[in-house]
mmCIF file of C-alpha atoms and ligand atoms in Angstrom:
data_model
loop_
_atom_site.group_PDB
_atom_site.id
_atom_site.type_symbol
_atom_site.label_atom_id
_atom_site.label_comp_id
_atom_site.label_asym_id
_atom_site.label_seq_id
_atom_site.Cartn_x
_atom_site.Cartn_y
_atom_site.Cartn_z
ATOM 1 C CA MET A 75 0.000 0.000 0.000
ATOM 2 C CA GLY A 76 1.338 3.469 -0.848
ATOM 3 C CA ALA A 77 2.138 5.274 2.390
ATOM 4 C CA ASP A 78 2.031 8.903 1.225
ATOM 5 C CA GLY A 79 -0.708 11.148 2.542
ATOM 6 C CA LEU A 80 -2.804 8.270 3.809
ATOM 7 C CA LYS A 81 -6.048 8.900 5.701
ATOM 8 C CA LEU A 82 -6.538 6.213 8.310
ATOM 9 C CA LEU A 83 -9.813 5.536 10.110
ATOM 10 C CA VAL A 84 -9.102 4.017 13.525
ATOM 11 C CA ALA A 85 -12.081 2.517 15.380
ATOM 12 C CA GLY A 86 -11.685 2.240 19.144
ATOM 13 C CA GLY A 87 -8.815 4.724 19.219
ATOM 14 C CA ALA A 88 -9.648 6.083 22.683
ATOM 15 C CA GLY A 89 -8.798 2.796 24.410
ATOM 16 C CA PHE A 90 -5.449 1.484 25.597
ATOM 17 C CA ILE A 91 -3.912 0.055 22.399
ATOM 18 C CA GLY A 92 -5.806 2.228 19.886
ATOM 19 C CA SER A 93 -4.629 5.450 21.556
ATOM 20 C CA ASN A 94 -1.038 4.167 21.645
ATOM 21 C CA PHE A 95 -1.315 3.337 17.933
ATOM 22 C CA ILE A 96 -2.699 6.796 17.082
ATOM 23 C CA ARG A 97 0.072 8.563 19.022
ATOM 24 C CA HIS A 98 2.616 6.313 17.299
ATOM 25 C CA ILE A 99 1.278 6.934 13.766
ATOM 26 C CA LEU A 100 1.011 10.701 14.150
ATOM 27 C CA LYS A 101 4.662 10.696 15.259
ATOM 28 C CA SER A 102 6.066 8.203 12.741
ATOM 29 C CA ARG A 103 4.016 9.203 9.660
ATOM 30 C CA PRO A 104 4.028 12.993 9.313
ATOM 31 C CA ALA A 105 1.975 12.921 6.094
ATOM 32 C CA TRP A 106 -0.847 10.763 7.462
ATOM 33 C CA GLN A 107 -4.193 11.850 8.877
ATOM 34 C CA VAL A 108 -6.022 9.870 11.545
ATOM 35 C CA VAL A 109 -9.781 9.800 12.060
ATOM 36 C CA ASN A 110 -10.673 8.234 15.396
ATOM 37 C CA VAL A 111 -14.167 6.730 15.764
ATOM 38 C CA ASP A 112 -15.005 5.681 19.302
ATOM 39 C CA LYS A 113 -18.182 5.266 21.323
ATOM 40 C CA LEU A 114 -16.367 6.194 24.552
ATOM 41 C CA THR A 115 -17.596 3.257 26.591
ATOM 42 C CA TYR A 116 -16.201 2.947 30.125
ATOM 43 C CA ALA A 117 -12.894 1.883 28.454
ATOM 44 C CA GLY A 118 -12.623 4.899 26.158
ATOM 45 C CA ASN A 119 -10.745 7.853 27.621
ATOM 46 C CA LEU A 120 -9.939 11.023 25.711
ATOM 47 C CA ALA A 121 -7.200 11.837 28.221
ATOM 48 C CA ASN A 122 -5.219 9.063 26.465
ATOM 49 C CA LEU A 123 -5.103 11.312 23.392
ATOM 50 C CA LYS A 124 -4.603 14.676 25.038
ATOM 51 C CA GLU A 125 -1.173 15.191 23.462
ATOM 52 C CA VAL A 126 -2.562 14.835 19.907
ATOM 53 C CA SER A 127 -5.991 16.402 20.372
ATOM 54 C CA GLU A 128 -4.910 19.732 18.831
ATOM 55 C CA ASP A 129 -2.973 18.131 15.950
ATOM 56 C CA PRO A 130 -4.628 19.242 12.669
ATOM 57 C CA ARG A 131 -3.999 15.744 11.253
ATOM 58 C CA TYR A 132 -6.216 14.178 13.958
ATOM 59 C CA ARG A 133 -10.009 14.154 14.153
ATOM 60 C CA PHE A 134 -12.429 12.500 16.552
ATOM 61 C CA HIS A 135 -15.979 11.275 15.985
ATOM 62 C CA ARG A 136 -17.989 9.874 18.852
ATOM 63 C CA ALA A 137 -19.969 6.958 17.371
ATOM 64 C CA ASP A 138 -20.972 3.366 18.051
ATOM 65 C CA ILE A 139 -19.575 0.943 15.463
ATOM 66 C CA CYS A 140 -22.924 -0.906 15.642
ATOM 67 C CA ASP A 141 -24.743 2.208 14.370
ATOM 68 C CA ALA A 142 -24.667 1.569 10.607
ATOM 69 C CA GLU A 143 -26.111 4.958 9.724
ATOM 70 C CA ALA A 144 -23.625 6.920 11.817
ATOM 71 C CA ILE A 145 -20.710 4.853 10.508
ATOM 72 C CA ALA A 146 -21.825 5.257 6.876
ATOM 73 C CA GLY A 147 -22.061 9.018 7.457
ATOM 74 C CA ILE A 148 -18.516 9.156 8.844
ATOM 75 C CA PHE A 149 -17.146 7.122 5.918
ATOM 76 C CA SER A 150 -18.836 9.312 3.344
ATOM 77 C CA LYS A 151 -17.607 12.482 5.060
ATOM 78 C CA GLU A 152 -14.039 11.336 5.744
ATOM 79 C CA LYS A 153 -13.413 8.983 2.796
ATOM 80 C CA PRO A 154 -10.634 7.023 4.563
ATOM 81 C CA ASP A 155 -8.005 5.114 2.561
ATOM 82 C CA ALA A 156 -7.670 2.388 5.204
ATOM 83 C CA VAL A 157 -9.348 1.139 8.392
ATOM 84 C CA VAL A 158 -7.901 -0.360 11.580
ATOM 85 C CA ASN A 159 -10.486 -1.786 13.954
ATOM 86 C CA PHE A 160 -9.485 -1.837 17.630
ATOM 87 C CA ALA A 161 -13.039 -1.176 18.888
ATOM 88 C CA ALA A 162 -14.239 -3.966 21.131
ATOM 89 C CA GLU A 163 -15.418 -4.976 24.537
ATOM 90 C CA THR A 164 -12.189 -6.462 25.864
ATOM 91 C CA HIS A 165 -12.362 -7.677 29.445
ATOM 92 C CA VAL A 166 -12.843 -11.433 29.872
ATOM 93 C CA ASP A 167 -14.405 -11.102 33.356
ATOM 94 C CA ARG A 168 -17.021 -8.667 32.030
ATOM 95 C CA SER A 169 -17.799 -11.046 29.133
ATOM 96 C CA ILE A 170 -18.649 -13.742 31.673
ATOM 97 C CA ASP A 171 -21.149 -11.358 33.322
ATOM 98 C CA ASP A 172 -22.673 -9.930 30.116
ATOM 99 C CA PRO A 173 -21.931 -11.935 26.939
ATOM 100 C CA GLY A 174 -24.635 -10.165 24.883
ATOM 101 C CA LEU A 175 -22.807 -6.850 24.934
ATOM 102 C CA PHE A 176 -19.662 -8.578 23.622
ATOM 103 C CA LEU A 177 -21.543 -10.240 20.783
ATOM 104 C CA ARG A 178 -23.133 -6.939 19.779
ATOM 105 C CA THR A 179 -19.987 -4.814 19.690
ATOM 106 C CA ASN A 180 -17.399 -7.371 18.689
ATOM 107 C CA ILE A 181 -19.404 -9.212 16.024
ATOM 108 C CA LEU A 182 -22.166 -6.902 14.767
ATOM 109 C CA GLY A 183 -19.973 -3.810 15.136
ATOM 110 C CA THR A 184 -17.237 -5.471 13.087
ATOM 111 C CA GLN A 185 -19.762 -6.391 10.406
ATOM 112 C CA VAL A 186 -20.970 -2.773 10.221
ATOM 113 C CA LEU A 187 -17.372 -1.565 9.786
ATOM 114 C CA LEU A 188 -16.619 -4.239 7.182
ATOM 115 C CA ASP A 189 -19.706 -3.188 5.206
ATOM 116 C CA ALA A 190 -18.799 0.492 5.375
ATOM 117 C CA ALA A 191 -15.222 -0.311 4.333
ATOM 118 C CA ARG A 192 -16.470 -2.410 1.423
ATOM 119 C CA ARG A 193 -18.883 0.255 0.191
ATOM 120 C CA SER A 194 -16.303 3.014 0.365
ATOM 121 C CA GLY A 195 -13.630 0.883 -1.345
ATOM 122 C CA VAL A 196 -10.769 1.198 1.167
ATOM 123 C CA SER A 197 -7.381 -0.182 0.161
ATOM 124 C CA ARG A 198 -6.869 -2.001 3.487
ATOM 125 C CA TYR A 199 -9.011 -3.177 6.431
ATOM 126 C CA LEU A 200 -7.062 -4.420 9.439
ATOM 127 C CA GLN A 201 -8.953 -6.332 12.127
ATOM 128 C CA ILE A 202 -7.195 -6.295 15.509
ATOM 129 C CA SER A 203 -7.703 -9.722 17.021
ATOM 130 C CA THR A 204 -6.215 -11.684 19.886
ATOM 131 C CA ASP A 205 -4.359 -14.917 20.628
ATOM 132 C CA GLU A 206 -7.364 -15.860 22.809
ATOM 133 C CA VAL A 207 -9.163 -17.083 19.659
ATOM 134 C CA TYR A 208 -6.896 -20.167 19.731
ATOM 135 C CA GLY A 209 -8.024 -21.243 23.206
ATOM 136 C CA SER A 210 -5.644 -22.679 25.754
ATOM 137 C CA LEU A 211 -2.321 -24.556 25.500
ATOM 138 C CA GLY A 212 -0.843 -27.254 27.700
ATOM 139 C CA PRO A 213 2.719 -26.908 29.027
ATOM 140 C CA ALA A 214 4.290 -27.239 25.534
ATOM 141 C CA GLY A 215 3.693 -25.869 22.034
ATOM 142 C CA LYS A 216 2.734 -22.493 20.604
ATOM 143 C CA PHE A 217 -0.135 -21.011 18.603
ATOM 144 C CA SER A 218 0.584 -20.633 14.890
ATOM 145 C CA GLU A 219 -1.758 -18.893 12.465
ATOM 146 C CA ASP A 220 -2.972 -22.370 11.421
ATOM 147 C CA SER A 221 -3.832 -23.545 14.950
ATOM 148 C CA PRO A 222 -7.516 -24.454 15.341
ATOM 149 C CA LEU A 223 -9.801 -21.731 16.658
ATOM 150 C CA LYS A 224 -11.055 -22.924 20.060
ATOM 151 C CA PRO A 225 -12.181 -19.887 22.061
ATOM 152 C CA ASN A 226 -13.128 -20.517 25.690
ATOM 153 C CA SER A 227 -14.649 -17.258 26.953
ATOM 154 C CA PRO A 228 -17.539 -15.245 25.514
ATOM 155 C CA TYR A 229 -14.957 -12.505 24.801
ATOM 156 C CA ALA A 230 -12.739 -14.900 22.850
ATOM 157 C CA ALA A 231 -15.725 -16.434 21.033
ATOM 158 C CA SER A 232 -16.905 -12.994 19.933
ATOM 159 C CA LYS A 233 -13.414 -12.051 18.685
ATOM 160 C CA THR A 234 -13.202 -15.373 16.803
ATOM 161 C CA SER A 235 -16.560 -14.677 15.131
ATOM 162 C CA ALA A 236 -15.298 -11.248 14.065
ATOM 163 C CA ASP A 237 -12.188 -12.857 12.530
ATOM 164 C CA LEU A 238 -14.345 -15.300 10.601
ATOM 165 C CA LEU A 239 -16.543 -12.479 9.299
ATOM 166 C CA ALA A 240 -13.460 -10.517 8.243
ATOM 167 C CA ARG A 241 -12.188 -13.592 6.396
ATOM 168 C CA ALA A 242 -15.598 -14.027 4.712
ATOM 169 C CA TYR A 243 -15.516 -10.412 3.486
ATOM 170 C CA PHE A 244 -12.114 -11.098 1.913
ATOM 171 C CA LYS A 245 -13.292 -14.289 0.225
ATOM 172 C CA THR A 246 -16.775 -13.129 -0.804
ATOM 173 C CA TYR A 247 -16.307 -9.457 -1.624
ATOM 174 C CA GLY A 248 -12.558 -9.215 -2.182
ATOM 175 C CA LEU A 249 -12.237 -6.650 0.628
ATOM 176 C CA PRO A 250 -8.465 -6.402 1.346
ATOM 177 C CA VAL A 251 -8.705 -7.691 4.907
ATOM 178 C CA LEU A 252 -5.756 -8.367 7.214
ATOM 179 C CA ILE A 253 -5.938 -9.813 10.734
ATOM 180 C CA THR A 254 -3.425 -9.536 13.591
ATOM 181 C CA ARG A 255 -3.618 -11.795 16.648
ATOM 182 C CA CYS A 256 -1.566 -10.413 19.488
ATOM 183 C CA SER A 257 -0.753 -11.694 22.958
ATOM 184 C CA ASN A 258 -1.279 -9.793 26.252
ATOM 185 C CA ASN A 259 -0.276 -6.122 26.048
ATOM 186 C CA TYR A 260 1.046 -3.946 28.860
ATOM 187 C CA GLY A 261 2.094 -0.304 29.076
ATOM 188 C CA PRO A 262 0.786 3.177 29.922
ATOM 189 C CA TYR A 263 -2.925 4.081 29.715
ATOM 190 C CA GLN A 264 -4.220 0.505 30.173
ATOM 191 C CA PHE A 265 -7.610 0.507 31.893
ATOM 192 C CA PRO A 266 -6.960 -0.477 35.522
ATOM 193 C CA GLU A 267 -9.133 -3.592 35.404
ATOM 194 C CA LYS A 268 -6.416 -5.576 33.573
ATOM 195 C CA ILE A 269 -3.965 -7.372 35.815
ATOM 196 C CA ILE A 270 -0.891 -5.117 35.627
ATOM 197 C CA PRO A 271 -2.465 -1.667 36.167
ATOM 198 C CA PHE A 272 -5.060 -3.184 38.530
ATOM 199 C CA PHE A 273 -2.366 -4.629 40.774
ATOM 200 C CA VAL A 274 -0.170 -1.493 40.660
ATOM 201 C CA THR A 275 -3.080 0.728 41.689
ATOM 202 C CA LEU A 276 -4.155 -1.674 44.461
ATOM 203 C CA LEU A 277 -0.607 -1.884 45.831
ATOM 204 C CA ARG A 278 -0.271 1.910 45.687
ATOM 205 C CA GLU A 279 -3.304 2.015 47.985
ATOM 206 C CA GLY A 280 -1.745 -0.575 50.334
ATOM 207 C CA LYS A 281 -4.294 -3.285 49.391
ATOM 208 C CA ALA A 282 -3.671 -6.973 48.650
ATOM 209 C CA VAL A 283 -3.821 -8.165 45.039
ATOM 210 C CA PRO A 284 -6.226 -11.020 44.068
ATOM 211 C CA VAL A 285 -4.511 -13.823 42.137
ATOM 212 C CA TYR A 286 -7.004 -16.159 40.440
ATOM 213 C CA GLY A 287 -6.780 -19.915 41.145
ATOM 214 C CA ASP A 288 -3.244 -21.246 41.670
ATOM 215 C CA GLY A 289 -1.661 -18.310 39.805
ATOM 216 C CA LYS A 290 0.186 -20.662 37.432
ATOM 217 C CA ASN A 291 -1.634 -19.525 34.303
ATOM 218 C CA VAL A 292 0.829 -18.329 31.680
ATOM 219 C CA ARG A 293 0.516 -15.291 29.421
ATOM 220 C CA ASP A 294 2.925 -14.018 26.749
ATOM 221 C CA TRP A 295 3.462 -10.313 27.504
ATOM 222 C CA ILE A 296 4.291 -7.691 24.870
ATOM 223 C CA HIS A 297 4.805 -3.951 25.309
ATOM 224 C CA VAL A 298 2.054 -1.943 23.609
ATOM 225 C CA ASP A 299 4.686 0.031 21.603
ATOM 226 C CA ASP A 300 5.813 -3.250 20.021
ATOM 227 C CA HIS A 301 2.202 -4.101 19.184
ATOM 228 C CA SER A 302 1.700 -0.699 17.509
ATOM 229 C CA ARG A 303 4.842 -1.170 15.405
ATOM 230 C CA ALA A 304 3.586 -4.606 14.327
ATOM 231 C CA VAL A 305 0.149 -3.221 13.375
ATOM 232 C CA GLU A 306 1.780 -0.470 11.304
ATOM 233 C CA ALA A 307 3.910 -3.049 9.456
ATOM 234 C CA VAL A 308 0.982 -5.363 8.730
ATOM 235 C CA LEU A 309 -1.125 -2.431 7.552
ATOM 236 C CA LEU A 310 1.561 -1.293 5.114
ATOM 237 C CA ARG A 311 3.173 -4.526 4.010
ATOM 238 C CA GLY A 312 0.941 -7.440 5.031
ATOM 239 C CA ARG A 313 -0.671 -9.693 2.430
ATOM 240 C CA PRO A 314 -4.455 -9.182 2.198
ATOM 241 C CA GLY A 315 -6.388 -12.251 3.336
ATOM 242 C CA GLU A 316 -3.595 -13.202 5.738
ATOM 243 C CA VAL A 317 -3.435 -13.566 9.517
ATOM 244 C CA TYR A 318 -0.326 -12.407 11.436
ATOM 245 C CA ASN A 319 0.406 -13.534 14.979
ATOM 246 C CA VAL A 320 2.140 -10.944 17.180
ATOM 247 C CA GLY A 321 3.866 -12.020 20.390
ATOM 248 C CA GLY A 322 6.354 -10.839 22.951
ATOM 249 C CA GLY A 323 8.343 -14.091 23.232
ATOM 250 C CA ASN A 324 7.939 -13.530 26.940
ATOM 251 C CA GLU A 325 5.940 -16.158 28.821
ATOM 252 C CA ARG A 326 5.266 -15.500 32.518
ATOM 253 C CA THR A 327 3.015 -17.049 35.116
ATOM 254 C CA ASN A 328 0.660 -14.713 36.940
ATOM 255 C CA ILE A 329 2.592 -15.396 40.142
ATOM 256 C CA GLU A 330 5.807 -14.242 38.446
ATOM 257 C CA ILE A 331 4.095 -11.052 37.277
ATOM 258 C CA THR A 332 2.659 -10.486 40.738
ATOM 259 C CA LYS A 333 6.035 -10.966 42.435
ATOM 260 C CA MET A 334 7.709 -8.552 39.999
ATOM 261 C CA LEU A 335 5.034 -5.960 40.766
ATOM 262 C CA LEU A 336 5.308 -6.528 44.531
ATOM 263 C CA SER A 337 9.073 -6.047 44.344
ATOM 264 C CA ALA A 338 8.785 -2.924 42.131
ATOM 265 C CA MET A 339 6.358 -1.466 44.663
ATOM 266 C CA GLY A 340 8.468 -2.404 47.712
ATOM 267 C CA LYS A 341 5.837 -4.853 49.064
ATOM 268 C CA ASP A 342 6.122 -8.430 50.298
ATOM 269 C CA THR A 343 3.961 -11.478 49.541
ATOM 270 C CA SER A 344 1.591 -10.670 52.404
ATOM 271 C CA HIS A 345 0.058 -8.292 49.822
ATOM 272 C CA MET A 346 -0.833 -11.234 47.545
ATOM 273 C CA LYS A 347 -3.987 -13.293 48.107
ATOM 274 C CA PHE A 348 -5.330 -16.273 46.170
ATOM 275 C CA VAL A 349 -9.007 -15.981 45.209
ATOM 276 C CA PRO A 350 -11.427 -18.359 43.404
ATOM 277 C CA ASP A 351 -10.514 -18.971 39.778
ATOM 278 C CA ARG A 352 -12.116 -17.285 36.752
ATOM 279 C CA PRO A 353 -14.568 -19.761 35.102
ATOM 280 C CA GLY A 354 -13.104 -21.240 31.900
ATOM 281 C CA HIS A 355 -9.715 -19.664 32.737
ATOM 282 C CA ASP A 356 -7.252 -20.397 29.896
ATOM 283 C CA ARG A 357 -4.110 -22.050 31.241
ATOM 284 C CA ARG A 358 -1.453 -20.926 28.821
ATOM 285 C CA TYR A 359 -0.990 -18.731 25.757
ATOM 286 C CA ALA A 360 2.201 -18.751 23.677
ATOM 287 C CA ILE A 361 2.771 -17.310 20.225
ATOM 288 C CA ASP A 362 4.700 -18.581 17.231
ATOM 289 C CA ASP A 363 5.425 -15.306 15.406
ATOM 290 C CA THR A 364 7.607 -16.762 12.628
ATOM 291 C CA ARG A 365 5.377 -15.341 9.880
ATOM 292 C CA ILE A 366 5.590 -11.682 10.901
ATOM 293 C CA ARG A 367 9.310 -12.028 11.698
ATOM 294 C CA THR A 368 10.247 -13.595 8.372
ATOM 295 C CA GLU A 369 7.806 -11.864 6.005
ATOM 296 C CA LEU A 370 7.735 -8.395 7.513
ATOM 297 C CA CYS A 371 10.967 -8.372 9.588
ATOM 298 C CA VAL A 372 9.032 -7.350 12.712
ATOM 299 C CA ALA A 373 10.125 -8.431 16.199
ATOM 300 C CA PRO A 374 9.493 -7.046 19.676
ATOM 301 C CA GLN A 375 12.096 -4.518 20.855
ATOM 302 C CA VAL A 376 11.176 -3.698 24.463
ATOM 303 C CA PRO A 377 12.805 -6.050 27.017
ATOM 304 C CA PHE A 378 10.183 -7.084 29.564
ATOM 305 C CA GLU A 379 12.088 -6.126 32.742
ATOM 306 C CA ARG A 380 12.701 -2.606 31.447
ATOM 307 C CA GLY A 381 9.194 -2.269 29.969
ATOM 308 C CA LEU A 382 7.517 -3.398 33.182
ATOM 309 C CA ALA A 383 9.659 -1.117 35.371
ATOM 310 C CA ASP A 384 8.869 1.858 33.079
ATOM 311 C CA THR A 385 5.174 0.937 33.156
ATOM 312 C CA VAL A 386 5.054 0.809 36.955
ATOM 313 C CA ARG A 387 6.838 4.181 37.080
ATOM 314 C CA TRP A 388 4.315 5.592 34.587
ATOM 315 C CA TYR A 389 1.324 4.612 36.780
ATOM 316 C CA LEU A 390 3.031 5.986 39.865
ATOM 317 C CA SER A 391 3.808 9.324 38.262
ATOM 318 C CA ASN A 392 0.446 9.569 36.481
ATOM 319 C CA GLU A 393 -1.767 8.990 39.482
ATOM 320 C CA PRO A 394 -4.229 11.740 38.396
ATOM 321 C CA TRP A 395 -4.900 9.698 35.207
ATOM 322 C CA TRP A 396 -6.067 6.569 37.070
ATOM 323 C CA ARG A 397 -7.683 8.502 39.914
ATOM 324 C CA ALA A 398 -9.884 10.216 37.288
ATOM 325 C CA VAL A 399 -10.771 6.736 35.980
ATOM 326 C CA GLN A 400 -11.589 5.477 39.470
ATOM 327 C CA SER A 401 -13.758 8.512 40.261
ATOM 328 C CA GLY A 402 -15.513 8.441 36.861
ATOM 329 C CA GLU A 403 -14.386 12.014 36.143
ATOM 330 C CA TYR A 404 -12.724 10.871 32.880
ATOM 331 C CA GLN A 405 -16.152 10.263 31.368
ATOM 332 C CA SER A 406 -16.852 13.984 31.384
ATOM 333 C CA PHE A 407 -13.775 14.798 29.248
ATOM 334 C CA TYR A 408 -15.815 14.509 26.048
ATOM 335 C CA ASP A 409 -18.319 17.131 27.197
ATOM 336 C CA ARG A 410 -15.618 19.329 28.634
ATOM 337 C CA TRP A 411 -13.339 19.282 25.579
ATOM 338 C CA TYR A 412 -15.368 18.498 22.472
ATOM 339 C CA VAL A 413 -18.848 19.753 23.138
ATOM 340 C CA ARG A 414 -17.470 23.019 24.502
ATOM 341 C CA LYS A 415 -15.136 23.336 21.458
ATOM 342 C CA ALA A 416 -18.023 22.622 19.076
ATOM 343 C CA ARG A 417 -20.161 25.300 20.770
ATOM 344 C CA ALA A 418 -17.372 27.907 20.644
HETATM 345 P P1 NAD B 245 -9.833 -1.179 25.539
HETATM 346 O O1 NAD B 245 -10.933 -1.875 26.256
HETATM 347 O O2 NAD B 245 -8.806 -0.425 26.309
HETATM 348 O O3 NAD B 245 -10.443 -0.157 24.463
HETATM 349 C C1 NAD B 245 -11.531 -0.472 23.634
HETATM 350 C C2 NAD B 245 -11.972 0.806 22.928
HETATM 351 O O4 NAD B 245 -13.077 0.477 22.072
HETATM 352 C C3 NAD B 245 -12.476 1.891 23.894
HETATM 353 O O5 NAD B 245 -11.971 3.151 23.514
HETATM 354 C C4 NAD B 245 -13.988 1.832 23.726
HETATM 355 O O6 NAD B 245 -14.630 3.085 23.976
HETATM 356 C C5 NAD B 245 -14.100 1.435 22.262
HETATM 357 N N1 NAD B 245 -15.401 0.802 21.975
HETATM 358 C C6 NAD B 245 -15.980 -0.216 22.646
HETATM 359 N N2 NAD B 245 -17.183 -0.498 22.116
HETATM 360 C C7 NAD B 245 -17.343 0.351 21.069
HETATM 361 C C8 NAD B 245 -18.380 0.548 20.116
HETATM 362 N N3 NAD B 245 -19.514 -0.184 20.151
HETATM 363 N N4 NAD B 245 -18.223 1.504 19.173
HETATM 364 C C9 NAD B 245 -17.095 2.256 19.141
HETATM 365 N N5 NAD B 245 -16.096 2.135 20.022
HETATM 366 C C10 NAD B 245 -16.210 1.185 20.976
HETATM 367 O O7 NAD B 245 -9.157 -2.295 24.639
HETATM 368 P P2 NAD B 245 -7.623 -2.531 24.228
HETATM 369 O O8 NAD B 245 -6.954 -3.307 25.294
HETATM 370 O O9 NAD B 245 -7.053 -1.256 23.754
HETATM 371 O O10 NAD B 245 -7.837 -3.522 22.994
HETATM 372 C C11 NAD B 245 -7.984 -3.012 21.675
HETATM 373 C C12 NAD B 245 -8.160 -4.169 20.702
HETATM 374 O O11 NAD B 245 -7.029 -5.049 20.790
HETATM 375 C C13 NAD B 245 -9.379 -5.041 21.006
HETATM 376 O O12 NAD B 245 -9.980 -5.393 19.776
HETATM 377 C C14 NAD B 245 -8.816 -6.272 21.713
HETATM 378 O O13 NAD B 245 -9.617 -7.396 21.469
HETATM 379 C C15 NAD B 245 -7.456 -6.381 21.046
HETATM 380 N N6 NAD B 245 -6.404 -7.025 21.864
HETATM 381 C C16 NAD B 245 -6.142 -6.585 23.127
HETATM 382 C C17 NAD B 245 -5.106 -7.163 23.870
HETATM 383 C C18 NAD B 245 -4.755 -6.663 25.257
HETATM 384 O O14 NAD B 245 -3.899 -7.270 25.902
HETATM 385 N N7 NAD B 245 -5.327 -5.587 25.754
HETATM 386 C C19 NAD B 245 -4.358 -8.202 23.311
HETATM 387 C C20 NAD B 245 -4.666 -8.638 22.015
HETATM 388 C C21 NAD B 245 -5.677 -8.028 21.294
HETATM 389 P P1 TYD B 246 -6.320 -9.995 32.211
HETATM 390 O O1 TYD B 246 -5.454 -8.811 32.457
HETATM 391 O O2 TYD B 246 -7.761 -9.914 32.548
HETATM 392 O O3 TYD B 246 -6.089 -10.418 30.681
HETATM 393 P P2 TYD B 246 -6.583 -11.757 29.876
HETATM 394 O O4 TYD B 246 -7.672 -12.408 30.630
HETATM 395 O O5 TYD B 246 -7.055 -11.168 28.589
HETATM 396 O O6 TYD B 246 -5.358 -12.612 29.725
HETATM 397 O O7 TYD B 246 -5.718 -11.239 33.006
HETATM 398 C C1 TYD B 246 -4.386 -11.669 32.794
HETATM 399 C C2 TYD B 246 -4.170 -12.875 33.686
HETATM 400 O O8 TYD B 246 -4.238 -12.443 35.059
HETATM 401 C C3 TYD B 246 -5.259 -13.921 33.526
HETATM 402 O O9 TYD B 246 -4.651 -15.225 33.644
HETATM 403 C C4 TYD B 246 -6.187 -13.689 34.692
HETATM 404 C C5 TYD B 246 -5.264 -13.155 35.768
HETATM 405 N N1 TYD B 246 -5.866 -12.209 36.716
HETATM 406 C C6 TYD B 246 -5.753 -12.420 38.096
HETATM 407 O O10 TYD B 246 -5.171 -13.429 38.549
HETATM 408 N N2 TYD B 246 -6.323 -11.522 38.958
HETATM 409 C C7 TYD B 246 -6.994 -10.420 38.505
HETATM 410 O O11 TYD B 246 -7.523 -9.629 39.337
HETATM 411 C C8 TYD B 246 -7.081 -10.175 37.090
HETATM 412 C C9 TYD B 246 -7.802 -8.972 36.542
HETATM 413 C C10 TYD B 246 -6.494 -11.099 36.238
#
């Protein structure tokens, strides 16, 4: 895909990874424009994009990806060259409590975006997926792009369905679809319900952290900057119709993660408690990322020890960011910044 003067529509750009990707693109691609379309659910936070909000190459539309009329209107106004879809309900625990919401956003919302992309004739549509579509591994082996899809949570099942729809739009309509399946991300601006920011904020408040089950579940952790670089590479150089796994090459048990966080925060194991397991809790994820390494020459760059230490420092020195999330104040940023600007 030609990279000059590209207009990119990013769905879900006010969340953790989408906002990192937008900041990254506006820095690394001076000729690109970014149109962010986000519903601003509880996980969307415009404070994540404060540093780019005045950039003339950036625009924001508040819209639900399930609202076909609103999405069609945005596509016809903005005429994007390419689409990256990060928008999703993303927390496994919430999907256990309310699967319907996950099916609506993650499946129907994806279909609405695919339709809009098809009608407007974009040159690329990149669906951001997850390694959770492959299910759970035993102690050995890794997920390749050809591993069977065996999702175990309503979240993972909804993401798998979205991947299958994206594939169908490639096969049936020739829409130039690409899919990335990444492992667990960490870094700044992650909503503090996910394990790393949740535990840092609890420990900062002197509370004990709840480890599910025996704590021996394994995740492959990747810094969000490495994920953004991988998404950029797949968008520009990936083969349409293809899936690309993205991993950190960094498997850790939850107990290991917890102990690293305890040590970074100067706490001992009396601040760790074991609590009942998450239902359907996947035991292990591990990624074979040979395809993206060999075809696109992309590999993670951030060493985990350094990345985790920087991340802990970020949460400690950006306490107002997560305090505003805890208090709910962040949900008024849209009214305070955009509605006021529109009225002026
Ligand atoms: P997040 O929960 O932080 O952000 C999701 C964003 O989507 C929010 O800004 C939210 O407002 C927006 N959104 C939700 N429903 C919407 C709707 N109906 N219409 C428009 N916008 C809507 O999520 P994240 O961690 O940044 O994840 C982004 C994507 O990456 C997701 O698709 C997720 O499945 C995938 N992913 C995440 C991880 C991870 O470790 N966090 C790993 C692999 C893949
Ligand atoms: P999470 O951050 O929810 O990501 P995912 O479920 O997408 O992997 O959880 C990461 C791991 O941490 C997962 O094995 C569940 C575990 N976990 C806990 O042990 N305690 C917690 O409070 C949370 C939120 C997660």
